GROMACS .gro file of C-alpha atoms in nm:
model
  492
    1MET     CA    1  -2.421  -3.272  -4.004
    2GLU     CA    2  -2.560  -2.947  -3.921
    3ASN     CA    3  -2.800  -3.135  -3.646
    4PHE     CA    4  -2.485  -3.287  -3.496
    5ILE     CA    5  -2.286  -2.964  -3.474
    6PHE     CA    6  -2.588  -2.796  -3.328
    7SER     CA    7  -2.658  -3.074  -3.075
    8PHE     CA    8  -2.287  -3.045  -2.964
    9ALA     CA    9  -2.286  -2.665  -2.923
   10LEU     CA   10  -2.628  -2.691  -2.740
   11SER     CA   11  -2.420  -2.948  -2.506
   12ILE     CA   12  -2.156  -2.736  -2.430
   13ILE     CA   13  -2.370  -2.424  -2.346
   14LEU     CA   14  -2.600  -2.679  -2.103
   15LEU     CA   15  -2.269  -2.842  -1.939
   16ASN     CA   16  -2.104  -2.473  -1.930
   17SER     CA   17  -2.459  -2.363  -1.737
   18PHE     CA   18  -2.478  -2.652  -1.507
   19THR     CA   19  -2.094  -2.600  -1.421
   20LEU     CA   20  -2.119  -2.245  -1.280
   21SER     CA   21  -2.411  -2.320  -1.099
   22LEU     CA   22  -2.243  -2.618  -0.933
   23ASN     CA   23  -1.947  -2.420  -0.864
   24SER     CA   24  -2.133  -2.146  -0.713
   25THR     CA   25  -2.360  -2.380  -0.488
   26THR     CA   26  -1.992  -2.543  -0.374
   27ASP     CA   27  -1.824  -2.174  -0.281
   28LYS     CA   28  -2.163  -2.092  -0.117
   29TYR     CA   29  -2.184  -2.434   0.105
   30ALA     CA   30  -1.817  -2.379   0.198
   31LEU     CA   31  -1.860  -2.008   0.322
   32THR     CA   32  -2.179  -2.122   0.505
   33SER     CA   33  -2.005  -2.397   0.688
   34PHE     CA   34  -1.738  -2.185   0.761
   35LYS     CA   35  -1.972  -1.889   0.920
   36ASN     CA   36  -2.167  -2.201   1.101
   37SER     CA   37  -1.805  -2.254   1.292
   38ILE     CA   38  -1.809  -1.898   1.402
   39THR     CA   39  -1.981  -1.885   1.780
   40SER     CA   40  -1.943  -1.519   1.812
   41TYR     CA   41  -1.966  -1.227   1.555
   42PRO     CA   42  -2.071  -0.855   1.549
   43TYR     CA   43  -2.445  -0.791   1.384
   44ALA     CA   44  -2.269  -0.600   1.086
   45PHE     CA   45  -2.105  -0.946   0.974
   46ASN     CA   46  -2.400  -1.074   0.771
   47TRP     CA   47  -2.378  -1.335   0.484
   48PRO     CA   48  -2.794  -1.333   0.345
   49GLN     CA   49  -2.860  -1.648   0.177
   50ASN     CA   50  -3.073  -1.472  -0.085
   51THR     CA   51  -2.801  -1.293  -0.204
   52SER     CA   52  -2.474  -1.374  -0.435
   53VAL     CA   53  -2.159  -1.507  -0.230
   54CYS     CA   54  -1.987  -1.229  -0.460
   55ASP     CA   55  -2.207  -0.961  -0.254
   56TRP     CA   56  -2.106  -1.123   0.108
   57ILE     CA   57  -1.876  -0.911   0.331
   58GLY     CA   58  -1.527  -0.969   0.277
   59VAL     CA   59  -1.562  -1.181  -0.037
   60SER     CA   60  -1.421  -1.100  -0.384
   61CYS     CA   61  -1.512  -1.349  -0.728
   62GLY     CA   62  -1.304  -1.366  -1.033
   63LEU     CA   63  -1.448  -1.244  -1.358
   64LYS     CA   64  -1.395  -1.576  -1.539
   65HIS     CA   65  -1.566  -1.837  -1.361
   66GLY     CA   66  -1.724  -1.628  -1.095
   67ARG     CA   67  -1.553  -1.824  -0.815
   68VAL     CA   68  -1.457  -1.684  -0.475
   69THR     CA   69  -1.088  -1.591  -0.507
   70ALA     CA   70  -1.046  -1.350  -0.176
   71LEU     CA   71  -1.162  -1.372   0.176
   72ASN     CA   72  -1.070  -1.101   0.378
   73LEU     CA   73  -1.223  -1.107   0.739
   74SER     CA   74  -0.955  -0.919   0.908
   75GLY     CA   75  -1.036  -0.755   1.239
   76TYR     CA   76  -1.392  -0.813   1.245
   77GLY     CA   77  -1.406  -0.971   1.608
   78LEU     CA   78  -1.487  -1.338   1.525
   79VAL     CA   79  -1.443  -1.622   1.763
   80GLY     CA   80  -1.451  -1.977   1.674
   81THR     CA   81  -1.278  -2.235   1.480
   82VAL     CA   82  -1.175  -2.249   1.111
   83ALA     CA   83  -1.415  -2.490   0.933
   84PRO     CA   84  -1.243  -2.769   0.738
   85HIS     CA   85  -1.515  -2.687   0.452
   86LEU     CA   86  -1.309  -2.367   0.367
   87GLY     CA   87  -1.068  -2.608   0.151
   88ASN     CA   88  -1.324  -2.637  -0.099
   89LEU     CA   89  -1.265  -2.299  -0.212
   90THR     CA   90  -1.017  -2.403  -0.479
   91PHE     CA   91  -0.991  -2.067  -0.657
   92LEU     CA   92  -0.903  -1.882  -0.345
   93ARG     CA   93  -0.568  -1.689  -0.380
   94TYR     CA   94  -0.612  -1.451  -0.089
   95LEU     CA   95  -0.712  -1.569   0.290
   96ASP     CA   96  -0.690  -1.327   0.565
   97THR     CA   97  -0.863  -1.405   0.886
   98SER     CA   98  -0.623  -1.199   1.113
   99SER     CA   99  -0.678  -1.013   1.402
  100ASN     CA  100  -0.997  -1.205   1.534
  101SER     CA  101  -1.027  -1.473   1.810
  102PHE     CA  102  -0.989  -1.805   1.603
  103ALA     CA  103  -0.877  -2.090   1.822
  104GLY     CA  104  -0.789  -2.469   1.762
  105ILE     CA  105  -0.559  -2.606   1.497
  106LEU     CA  106  -0.556  -2.558   1.082
  107PRO     CA  107  -0.733  -2.803   0.937
  108PHE     CA  108  -0.565  -3.015   0.659
  109GLU     CA  109  -0.833  -2.961   0.434
  110LEU     CA  110  -0.680  -2.605   0.360
  111SER     CA  111  -0.400  -2.772   0.182
  112LYS     CA  112  -0.631  -2.839  -0.127
  113LEU     CA  113  -0.596  -2.435  -0.144
  114ARG     CA  114  -0.340  -2.510  -0.445
  115ARG     CA  115  -0.390  -2.136  -0.588
  116LEU     CA  116  -0.329  -1.949  -0.270
  117LYS     CA  117  -0.087  -1.679  -0.273
  118VAL     CA  118  -0.120  -1.519   0.058
  119MET     CA  119  -0.218  -1.668   0.420
  120ASN     CA  120  -0.265  -1.449   0.717
  121MET     CA  121  -0.369  -1.605   1.040
  122GLY     CA  122  -0.201  -1.374   1.246
  123MET     CA  123  -0.326  -1.231   1.587
  124ASN     CA  124  -0.567  -1.509   1.662
  125SER     CA  125  -0.543  -1.825   1.945
  126PHE     CA  126  -0.434  -2.113   1.713
  127THR     CA  127  -0.276  -2.408   1.876
  128GLY     CA  128  -0.091  -2.700   1.781
  129GLU     CA  129   0.212  -2.716   1.562
  130ILE     CA  130   0.243  -2.554   1.237
  131PRO     CA  131   0.110  -2.787   0.952
  132THR     CA  132   0.349  -2.972   0.763
  133TRP     CA  133   0.121  -2.944   0.459
  134PHE     CA  134   0.206  -2.546   0.397
  135GLY     CA  135   0.483  -2.703   0.211
  136SER     CA  136   0.240  -2.830  -0.052
  137LEU     CA  137   0.095  -2.503  -0.149
  138PRO     CA  138   0.275  -2.456  -0.487
  139GLN     CA  139   0.196  -2.078  -0.529
  140LEU     CA  140   0.202  -1.952  -0.145
  141GLU     CA  141   0.389  -1.648  -0.159
  142GLU     CA  142   0.299  -1.472   0.197
  143LEU     CA  143   0.292  -1.665   0.521
  144TYR     CA  144   0.145  -1.472   0.820
  145LEU     CA  145   0.106  -1.701   1.154
  146PHE     CA  146   0.228  -1.420   1.420
  147ASN     CA  147   0.097  -1.385   1.731
  148ASN     CA  148  -0.049  -1.715   1.814
  149THR     CA  149   0.035  -2.010   2.050
  150PHE     CA  150   0.192  -2.253   1.788
  151VAL     CA  151   0.421  -2.492   1.944
  152GLY     CA  152   0.698  -2.746   1.826
  153THR     CA  153   0.943  -2.692   1.538
  154ILE     CA  154   0.932  -2.476   1.234
  155PRO     CA  155   0.844  -2.753   0.956
  156SER     CA  156   1.127  -2.816   0.704
  157SER     CA  157   0.858  -2.878   0.437
  158LEU     CA  158   0.850  -2.477   0.411
  159VAL     CA  159   1.164  -2.525   0.202
  160ASN     CA  160   0.947  -2.665  -0.078
  161ASN     CA  161   0.766  -2.294  -0.129
  162SER     CA  162   0.986  -2.196  -0.378
  163MET     CA  163   0.768  -1.890  -0.429
  164LEU     CA  164   0.743  -1.783  -0.084
  165GLU     CA  165   0.882  -1.418   0.006
  166ILE     CA  166   0.743  -1.320   0.313
  167LEU     CA  167   0.755  -1.551   0.631
  168HIS     CA  168   0.631  -1.395   0.967
  169LEU     CA  169   0.604  -1.683   1.251
  170TYR     CA  170   0.720  -1.390   1.551
  171ARG     CA  171   0.527  -1.426   1.914
  172ASN     CA  172   0.452  -1.800   1.921
  173GLN     CA  173   0.631  -2.084   2.147
  174LEU     CA  174   0.839  -2.213   1.870
  175SER     CA  175   1.161  -2.422   1.984
  176GLU     CA  176   1.462  -2.606   1.826
  177SER     CA  177   1.658  -2.451   1.541
  178ILE     CA  178   1.526  -2.286   1.244
  179PRO     CA  179   1.560  -2.578   0.950
  180HIS     CA  180   1.875  -2.447   0.746
  181GLY     CA  181   1.715  -2.481   0.437
  182ILE     CA  182   1.549  -2.167   0.488
  183PHE     CA  183   1.848  -2.004   0.459
  184TYR     CA  184   1.887  -2.128   0.132
  185MET     CA  185   1.554  -1.974  -0.015
  186SER     CA  186   1.651  -1.722  -0.269
  187SER     CA  187   1.272  -1.589  -0.294
  188LEU     CA  188   1.294  -1.482   0.060
  189ARG     CA  189   1.301  -1.085   0.139
  190ASP     CA  190   1.105  -1.068   0.479
  191VAL     CA  191   1.180  -1.327   0.759
  192ARG     CA  192   1.036  -1.228   1.114
  193ILE     CA  193   1.065  -1.498   1.379
  194ARG     CA  194   1.134  -1.291   1.681
  195ASN     CA  195   1.014  -1.380   2.028
  196ASN     CA  196   1.008  -1.783   2.038
  197SER     CA  197   1.262  -2.018   2.188
  198LEU     CA  198   1.443  -2.104   1.907
  199SER     CA  199   1.803  -2.223   1.951
  200GLY     CA  200   2.076  -2.362   1.757
  201TRP     CA  201   2.301  -2.135   1.518
  202LEU     CA  202   2.301  -1.945   1.198
  203PRO     CA  203   2.497  -2.145   0.879
  204ASN     CA  204   2.835  -1.987   0.801
  205ASP     CA  205   2.701  -1.960   0.452
  206MET     CA  206   2.354  -1.812   0.522
  207CYS     CA  207   2.390  -1.522   0.274
  208ASN     CA  208   2.505  -1.713  -0.019
  209ASN     CA  209   2.158  -1.783  -0.173
  210MET     CA  210   1.923  -1.505   0.011
  211PRO     CA  211   2.007  -1.206  -0.269
  212ASN     CA  212   1.670  -1.029  -0.193
  213ILE     CA  213   1.660  -1.069   0.191
  214LYS     CA  214   1.547  -0.708   0.294
  215ALA     CA  215   1.465  -0.810   0.684
  216LEU     CA  216   1.580  -1.067   0.897
  217VAL     CA  217   1.446  -1.032   1.280
  218LEU     CA  218   1.544  -1.322   1.486
  219SER     CA  219   1.534  -1.139   1.829
  220HIS     CA  220   1.408  -1.281   2.135
  221ASN     CA  221   1.525  -1.619   2.095
  222GLN     CA  222   1.805  -1.836   2.246
  223ILE     CA  223   2.038  -1.845   1.925
  224GLY     CA  224   2.403  -1.920   1.979
  225GLY     CA  225   2.718  -1.950   1.783
  226GLN     CA  226   2.851  -1.640   1.605
  227ILE     CA  227   2.706  -1.397   1.370
  228PRO     CA  228   2.805  -1.540   1.030
  229PRO     CA  229   3.105  -1.317   0.879
  230ASN     CA  230   2.934  -1.356   0.525
  231ILE     CA  231   2.645  -1.159   0.656
  232TRP     CA  232   2.765  -0.884   0.397
  233LYS     CA  233   2.634  -1.094   0.106
  234CYS     CA  234   2.286  -1.005   0.211
  235LYS     CA  235   2.350  -0.677   0.017
  236ARG     CA  236   1.973  -0.558   0.028
  237LEU     CA  237   1.921  -0.618   0.390
  238GLU     CA  238   1.777  -0.295   0.533
  239THR     CA  239   1.694  -0.458   0.862
  240LEU     CA  240   1.871  -0.695   1.108
  241SER     CA  241   1.747  -0.777   1.448
  242LEU     CA  242   1.982  -1.021   1.647
  243SER     CA  243   1.941  -0.904   2.000
  244TYR     CA  244   1.836  -1.124   2.315
  245ASN     CA  245   2.004  -1.419   2.165
  246ASN     CA  246   2.315  -1.592   2.273
  247PHE     CA  247   2.559  -1.504   2.030
  248ASN     CA  248   2.927  -1.515   2.124
  249GLY     CA  249   3.238  -1.385   1.945
  250ASN     CA  250   3.304  -1.044   1.799
  251ILE     CA  251   3.072  -0.867   1.602
  252PRO     CA  252   3.169  -0.912   1.237
  253ARG     CA  253   3.323  -0.619   1.096
  254GLU     CA  254   3.144  -0.725   0.753
  255ILE     CA  255   2.834  -0.571   0.865
  256GLY     CA  256   3.001  -0.267   0.767
  257ARG     CA  257   2.940  -0.379   0.402
  258LEU     CA  258   2.590  -0.350   0.427
  259ARG     CA  259   2.561  -0.041   0.214
  260VAL     CA  260   2.160   0.010   0.253
  261LEU     CA  261   2.127  -0.106   0.633
  262ARG     CA  262   1.877   0.152   0.784
  263GLU     CA  263   1.800  -0.048   1.127
  264LEU     CA  264   2.069  -0.261   1.367
  265TYR     CA  265   1.975  -0.438   1.657
  266LEU     CA  266   2.244  -0.638   1.866
  267GLY     CA  267   2.187  -0.578   2.236
  268TYR     CA  268   2.151  -0.785   2.513
  269VAL     CA  269   2.393  -1.045   2.415
  270ASN     CA  270   2.616  -1.135   2.692
  271GLY     CA  271   2.835  -1.356   2.489
  272PHE     CA  272   3.008  -1.065   2.262
  273GLN     CA  273   3.372  -1.006   2.268
  274GLY     CA  274   3.580  -0.695   2.166
  275GLY     CA  275   3.428  -0.375   2.112
  276ILE     CA  276   3.230  -0.177   1.825
  277PRO     CA  277   3.389  -0.250   1.459
  278ILE     CA  278   3.497   0.071   1.331
  279GLU     CA  279   3.345  -0.068   0.972
  280ILE     CA  280   3.012   0.015   1.112
  281GLY     CA  281   3.085   0.400   1.051
  282ASN     CA  282   3.041   0.282   0.674
  283LEU     CA  283   2.680   0.243   0.711
  284SER     CA  284   2.571   0.560   0.552
  285ARG     CA  285   2.215   0.489   0.554
  286LEU     CA  286   2.175   0.381   0.899
  287GLU     CA  287   1.887   0.522   1.137
  288ILE     CA  288   1.877   0.281   1.419
  289LEU     CA  289   2.158   0.152   1.609
  290HIS     CA  290   2.095  -0.031   1.963
  291ILE     CA  291   2.358  -0.230   2.099
  292ASP     CA  292   2.262  -0.226   2.439
  293HIS     CA  293   2.394  -0.481   2.722
  294ALA     CA  294   2.629  -0.639   2.507
  295SER     CA  295   2.930  -0.665   2.738
  296LEU     CA  296   3.142  -0.431   2.441
  297THR     CA  297   3.463  -0.276   2.543
  298GLY     CA  298   3.721  -0.048   2.419
  299ASP     CA  299   3.638   0.307   2.211
  300ILE     CA  300   3.340   0.409   2.014
  301PRO     CA  301   3.448   0.452   1.690
  302SER     CA  302   3.446   0.827   1.597
  303SER     CA  303   3.306   0.745   1.235
  304ILE     CA  304   2.962   0.648   1.418
  305PHE     CA  305   2.912   1.013   1.509
  306ASN     CA  306   2.943   1.117   1.136
  307ILE     CA  307   2.662   0.906   0.993
  308SER     CA  308   2.406   1.176   0.898
  309SER     CA  309   2.089   0.983   0.863
  310LEU     CA  310   2.159   0.842   1.227
  311ARG     CA  311   1.831   0.915   1.448
  312VAL     CA  312   1.863   0.668   1.717
  313LEU     CA  313   2.202   0.572   1.918
  314SER     CA  314   2.186   0.343   2.202
  315LEU     CA  315   2.499   0.184   2.360
  316VAL     CA  316   2.389   0.180   2.716
  317TYR     CA  317   2.528  -0.070   2.987
  318ASN     CA  318   2.849  -0.134   2.804
  319ASN     CA  319   3.237  -0.056   2.921
  320LEU     CA  320   3.290   0.156   2.625
  321SER     CA  321   3.484   0.509   2.608
  322VAL     CA  322   3.516   0.814   2.363
  323VAL     CA  323   3.869   0.871   2.285
  324ASP     CA  324   4.029   1.210   2.307
  325GLY     CA  325   3.968   1.453   2.021
  326ILE     CA  326   3.624   1.342   1.962
  327SER     CA  327   3.384   1.624   2.110
  328PRO     CA  328   3.114   1.537   2.346
  329PRO     CA  329   2.747   1.550   2.178
  330GLY     CA  330   2.646   1.891   2.137
  331THR     CA  331   2.951   2.010   1.987
  332SER     CA  332   3.128   1.966   1.636
  333ASN     CA  333   3.069   1.624   1.562
  334LEU     CA  334   2.681   1.607   1.618
  335SER     CA  335   2.641   1.952   1.460
  336SER     CA  336   2.743   1.895   1.135
  337GLY     CA  337   2.413   1.775   0.995
  338ILE     CA  338   2.341   1.458   1.196
  339ALA     CA  339   1.966   1.408   1.254
  340LEU     CA  340   1.990   1.245   1.592
  341ARG     CA  341   1.674   1.228   1.767
  342ARG     CA  342   1.789   1.012   2.075
  343LEU     CA  343   2.104   0.931   2.242
  344SER     CA  344   2.162   0.678   2.502
  345LEU     CA  345   2.482   0.634   2.639
  346THR     CA  346   2.614   0.507   2.986
  347ILE     CA  347   2.800   0.843   3.107
  348GLY     CA  348   2.626   0.940   3.424
  349ALA     CA  349   2.357   1.187   3.527
  350PHE     CA  350   2.539   1.459   3.540
  351ILE     CA  351   2.631   1.456   3.188
  352LEU     CA  352   2.280   1.398   3.107
  353GLU     CA  353   2.124   1.738   3.234
  354LEU     CA  354   2.415   1.906   3.086
  355MET     CA  355   2.351   1.732   2.724
  356ALA     CA  356   1.960   1.802   2.781
  357GLU     CA  357   2.099   2.171   2.819
  358VAL     CA  358   2.222   2.179   2.436
  359ASN     CA  359   2.021   2.372   2.234
  360LEU     CA  360   2.030   2.156   1.921
  361PRO     CA  361   1.679   2.190   1.715
  362SER     CA  362   1.763   1.836   1.579
  363TRP     CA  363   1.734   1.669   1.917
  364SER     CA  364   1.387   1.584   2.059
  365GLU     CA  365   1.522   1.364   2.308
  366ILE     CA  366   1.807   1.246   2.524
  367SER     CA  367   1.816   0.976   2.771
  368GLN     CA  368   2.105   0.769   2.973
  369ALA     CA  369   2.157   0.490   3.215
  370SER     CA  370   2.387   0.474   3.504
  371GLU     CA  371   2.771   0.466   3.501
  372GLY     CA  372   3.006   0.297   3.257
  373LEU     CA  373   3.116   0.520   2.973
  374GLN     CA  374   3.404   0.760   3.059
  375TRP     CA  375   3.414   1.079   2.845
  376ASN     CA  376   3.771   1.209   2.774
  377SER     CA  377   3.812   1.595   2.716
  378THR     CA  378   3.991   1.874   2.766
  379ALA     CA  379   4.027   2.093   3.072
  380ALA     CA  380   3.845   2.381   2.932
  381THR     CA  381   3.524   2.149   2.854
  382TRP     CA  382   3.537   2.019   3.229
  383GLU     CA  383   3.567   2.368   3.323
  384ASN     CA  384   3.234   2.453   3.133
  385ILE     CA  385   3.092   2.126   3.269
  386LEU     CA  386   3.145   2.240   3.651
  387ALA     CA  387   3.012   2.566   3.579
  388ARG     CA  388   2.710   2.430   3.439
  389LEU     CA  389   2.697   2.175   3.734
  390ALA     CA  390   2.697   2.482   3.990
  391ARG     CA  391   2.375   2.637   3.777
  392LEU     CA  392   2.207   2.290   3.808
  393GLU     CA  393   2.303   2.301   4.183
  394THR     CA  394   2.131   2.626   4.252
  395ARG     CA  395   1.825   2.494   4.021
  396LEU     CA  396   1.785   2.192   4.239
  397VAL     CA  397   1.844   2.407   4.572
  398GLU     CA  398   1.512   2.598   4.439
  399HIS     CA  399   1.317   2.323   4.378
  400GLU     CA  400   1.384   2.154   4.704
  401ARG     CA  401   1.285   2.496   4.881
  402ARG     CA  402   0.973   2.494   4.699
  403VAL     CA  403   0.901   2.119   4.784
  404ALA     CA  404   0.996   2.180   5.157
  405VAL     CA  405   0.752   2.464   5.205
  406THR     CA  406   0.446   2.276   5.030
  407HIS     CA  407   0.508   1.923   5.207
  408SER     CA  408   0.727   1.990   5.519
  409PRO     CA  409   0.766   2.354   5.659
  410LEU     CA  410   0.981   2.236   5.904
  411ARG     CA  411   1.260   2.119   5.711
  412PRO     CA  412   1.544   2.345   5.728
  413GLU     CA  413   1.675   2.444   5.386
  414PRO     CA  414   1.996   2.362   5.269
  415ASP     CA  415   2.298   2.547   5.265
  416PRO     CA  416   2.409   2.724   4.942
  417PRO     CA  417   2.719   2.596   4.774
  418ASP     CA  418   3.053   2.740   4.875
  419HIS     CA  419   3.223   2.659   4.547
  420VAL     CA  420   3.200   2.444   4.234
  421LEU     CA  421   3.345   2.101   4.387
  422ALA     CA  422   3.148   2.126   4.673
  423SER     CA  423   2.817   2.180   4.515
  424LEU     CA  424   2.934   1.880   4.274
  425GLY     CA  425   2.948   1.621   4.572
  426ARG     CA  426   2.621   1.722   4.732
  427LEU     CA  427   2.428   1.725   4.381
  428GLU     CA  428   2.564   1.366   4.343
  429ALA     CA  429   2.416   1.267   4.667
  430ARG     CA  430   2.087   1.397   4.588
  431LEU     CA  431   2.054   1.261   4.252
  432ASP     CA  432   2.170   0.922   4.372
  433ALA     CA  433   1.876   0.929   4.633
  434SER     CA  434   1.659   1.058   4.377
  435GLU     CA  435   1.744   0.784   4.131
  436ARG     CA  436   1.690   0.508   4.425
  437ARG     CA  437   1.342   0.645   4.485
  438ALA     CA  438   1.249   0.621   4.164
  439ALA     CA  439   1.425   0.293   4.057
  440PHE     CA  440   1.584   0.479   3.762
  441ALA     CA  441   1.924   0.306   3.789
  442GLN     CA  442   1.808   0.006   3.561
  443PRO     CA  443   1.554   0.103   3.308
  444PRO     CA  444   1.326  -0.175   3.188
  445PRO     CA  445   1.470  -0.358   2.872
  446ARG     CA  446   1.310  -0.193   2.564
  447PRO     CA  447   1.233  -0.436   2.304
  448ASP     CA  448   1.324  -0.388   1.949
  449PRO     CA  449   1.052  -0.220   1.757
  450ASP     CA  450   0.873  -0.446   1.451
  451PRO     CA  451   0.840  -0.254   1.172
  452PRO     CA  452   0.501  -0.254   1.042
  453TYR     CA  453   0.429  -0.541   0.782
  454ALA     CA  454   0.272  -0.481   0.463
  455ASP     CA  455  -0.104  -0.388   0.396
  456TRP     CA  456  -0.248  -0.703   0.228
  457GLN     CA  457  -0.540  -0.551   0.081
  458ARG     CA  458  -0.519  -0.741  -0.272
  459GLY     CA  459  -0.836  -0.935  -0.288
  460GLY     CA  460  -1.056  -0.656  -0.464
  461GLU     CA  461  -0.922  -0.709  -0.807
  462GLU     CA  462  -1.234  -0.820  -0.921
  463SER     CA  463  -1.467  -0.514  -0.839
  464GLY     CA  464  -1.838  -0.458  -0.826
  465ARG     CA  465  -1.886  -0.370  -1.190
  466GLN     CA  466  -1.678  -0.670  -1.289
  467ARG     CA  467  -1.932  -0.873  -1.111
  468ALA     CA  468  -2.185  -0.671  -1.306
  469VAL     CA  469  -2.039  -0.748  -1.630
  470LEU     CA  470  -2.037  -1.134  -1.535
  471THR     CA  471  -2.422  -1.137  -1.432
  472ALA     CA  472  -2.480  -0.961  -1.774
  473ALA     CA  473  -2.280  -1.248  -1.954
  474THR     CA  474  -2.451  -1.513  -1.768
  475ALA     CA  475  -2.817  -1.347  -1.889
  476VAL     CA  476  -2.656  -1.338  -2.234
  477GLN     CA  477  -2.598  -1.719  -2.201
  478LEU     CA  478  -2.928  -1.791  -2.061
  479ILE     CA  479  -3.096  -1.587  -2.358
  480CYS     CA  480  -2.905  -1.775  -2.611
  481PHE     CA  481  -2.968  -2.081  -2.439
  482VAL     CA  482  -3.362  -2.006  -2.487
  483LEU     CA  483  -3.350  -1.923  -2.837
  484LEU     CA  484  -3.153  -2.239  -2.954
  485THR     CA  485  -3.369  -2.461  -2.757
  486ASP     CA  486  -3.672  -2.265  -2.944
  487ILE     CA  487  -3.491  -2.328  -3.305
  488PHE     CA  488  -3.406  -2.680  -3.210
  489CYS     CA  489  -3.786  -2.749  -3.115
  490VAL     CA  490  -3.878  -2.607  -3.458
  491ILE     CA  491  -3.627  -2.808  -3.662
  492ASN     CA  492  -3.736  -3.132  -3.508
   0.00000   0.00000   0.00000
C-alpha cells in the first residue's frame, strides 16, 4: 500500500514537470513563430532563444502555471503580419500590438484565446472585414480596432460579448447600419465608431438598456433619422458626439436631463429644424458645446451663458439671435464666474475686435465666423461699439501707413476719418478685402476631438519578483523529485 501511494505521488510530480515543460515549449514556439512573421523591427526588439519567454520584451507570465498572460508590443515600429500561432497562447489575457504597421487580416486562430480580456489592434493597416469570431471570446472586455482599413459591416456577433465595456472602431471604412443589438448591451460604457460610412438610424429605445454608457461617439458618418428622445435615460453619459451626420427633426429637449454631460457635439447636421432647446441650459457640468452649421433658428437660450463650467461655446453658421436684455460677452452674464475659454458666434468681424478688447482674465481665445447672428442691444451699448470702431479705424490707418512705407512708398495715405459712421464704412470695406485675401470667410471644419482612451498597461501583474518565486518553486520540485527517486531506488 505504501509503495502504491509513493508511486502515485511520484507519477503526479513527473506529470506536473512534463506539463510545465510542454506548456513552456508551446508558448515559446508560438512567440517565435509570431516574431518570424515580422519583416521589420528595431534592433532593441530582441527575444533571445536561450532565455525564458517570461524574460522577453513585452511578455508577462502568470505565477501559477508560468504561461504567457500578456503581450504588449505597442509602438515598437513592427512591420509584418500576425501569425496564426499566436492563438496557441491560450492563457493570454492581454494583447496589445497597437501603433505598429501590421497588415493583412486577423487570423481565425486568435479565436482560441478564450481567456482574452483586452485586445488592442489599433493604429495598424489591417484589412478585410472585422471577424465574426470576436463574438466567441467570452471574457472580452475591451476591443480596440481603430485606425485601420477594415471594410464591410460591424459583425452582429459582438452582441454575444456580454462583458464588453469598451468598443473602439473609429477611423475605418465600415458601412451599413450599426447592429441594433449593440445598443442593448448593458455592459458597454464607451462606444466610439466615428469616421466611417455608417448609415441607418438609432433605435428609439437605445438608452433603455445602456445604463453604464459614458461616451457615445458616432460623428462623421451618414446616420439619419431623429435623435431618440429617450437619450436622457443614458444617465451616466459624459460625452455625446453625433455631428457630421444626416439627422433631422428637432434637437430633443430631453438632452437637458443628462446631468453629468460634459461634451456635446451636434454640428454639421443640415437636417435639424427649430432652435437650441432651452433645457440645454440645465447641463450644469457642460464644458464643451459645439452646434456649428446646423441650420438652427431662433434665439440662443440665455441660460447657456450661465453654465459656470462652460469652456468652449461654438454656434457658428446658424441663423441664431440673442434676445434683448442679454448682455453681450464681456458684461454681466459672462463675468459672473463662467470659465469660457473660447467663444465662436457668427456675429461679424467688428464684434470680434470689440470682444477681443474685453479684458476678462478667464478668456484665452475668442474667434468668429462671418455673418448671420444679430445681437440686440441698447443704444448706449451701440454708442460704445461705434466709439471703439473709431479707435480700431485709427489703428488700422496706422498699420496701413507702416505697410505703405515698407512695401509701396508711392501709395497715398488714406484720409483720416471725418466722423464715426464714415470710419465704420471704410473699416468694413477694408476688412472685407482682407478676409477675401486671407480666405477667412469660411474656416475649414474643425473635427470633434477624440478624448484620450484609457491606458491599458495591465499586463505586468506578475512581476519579475513573482517569476523569481516561480523559478525557486520549480527548483524545489526538482530537488524533491531527485530525493524521491533516490528513496524509491533504495526501497526497491
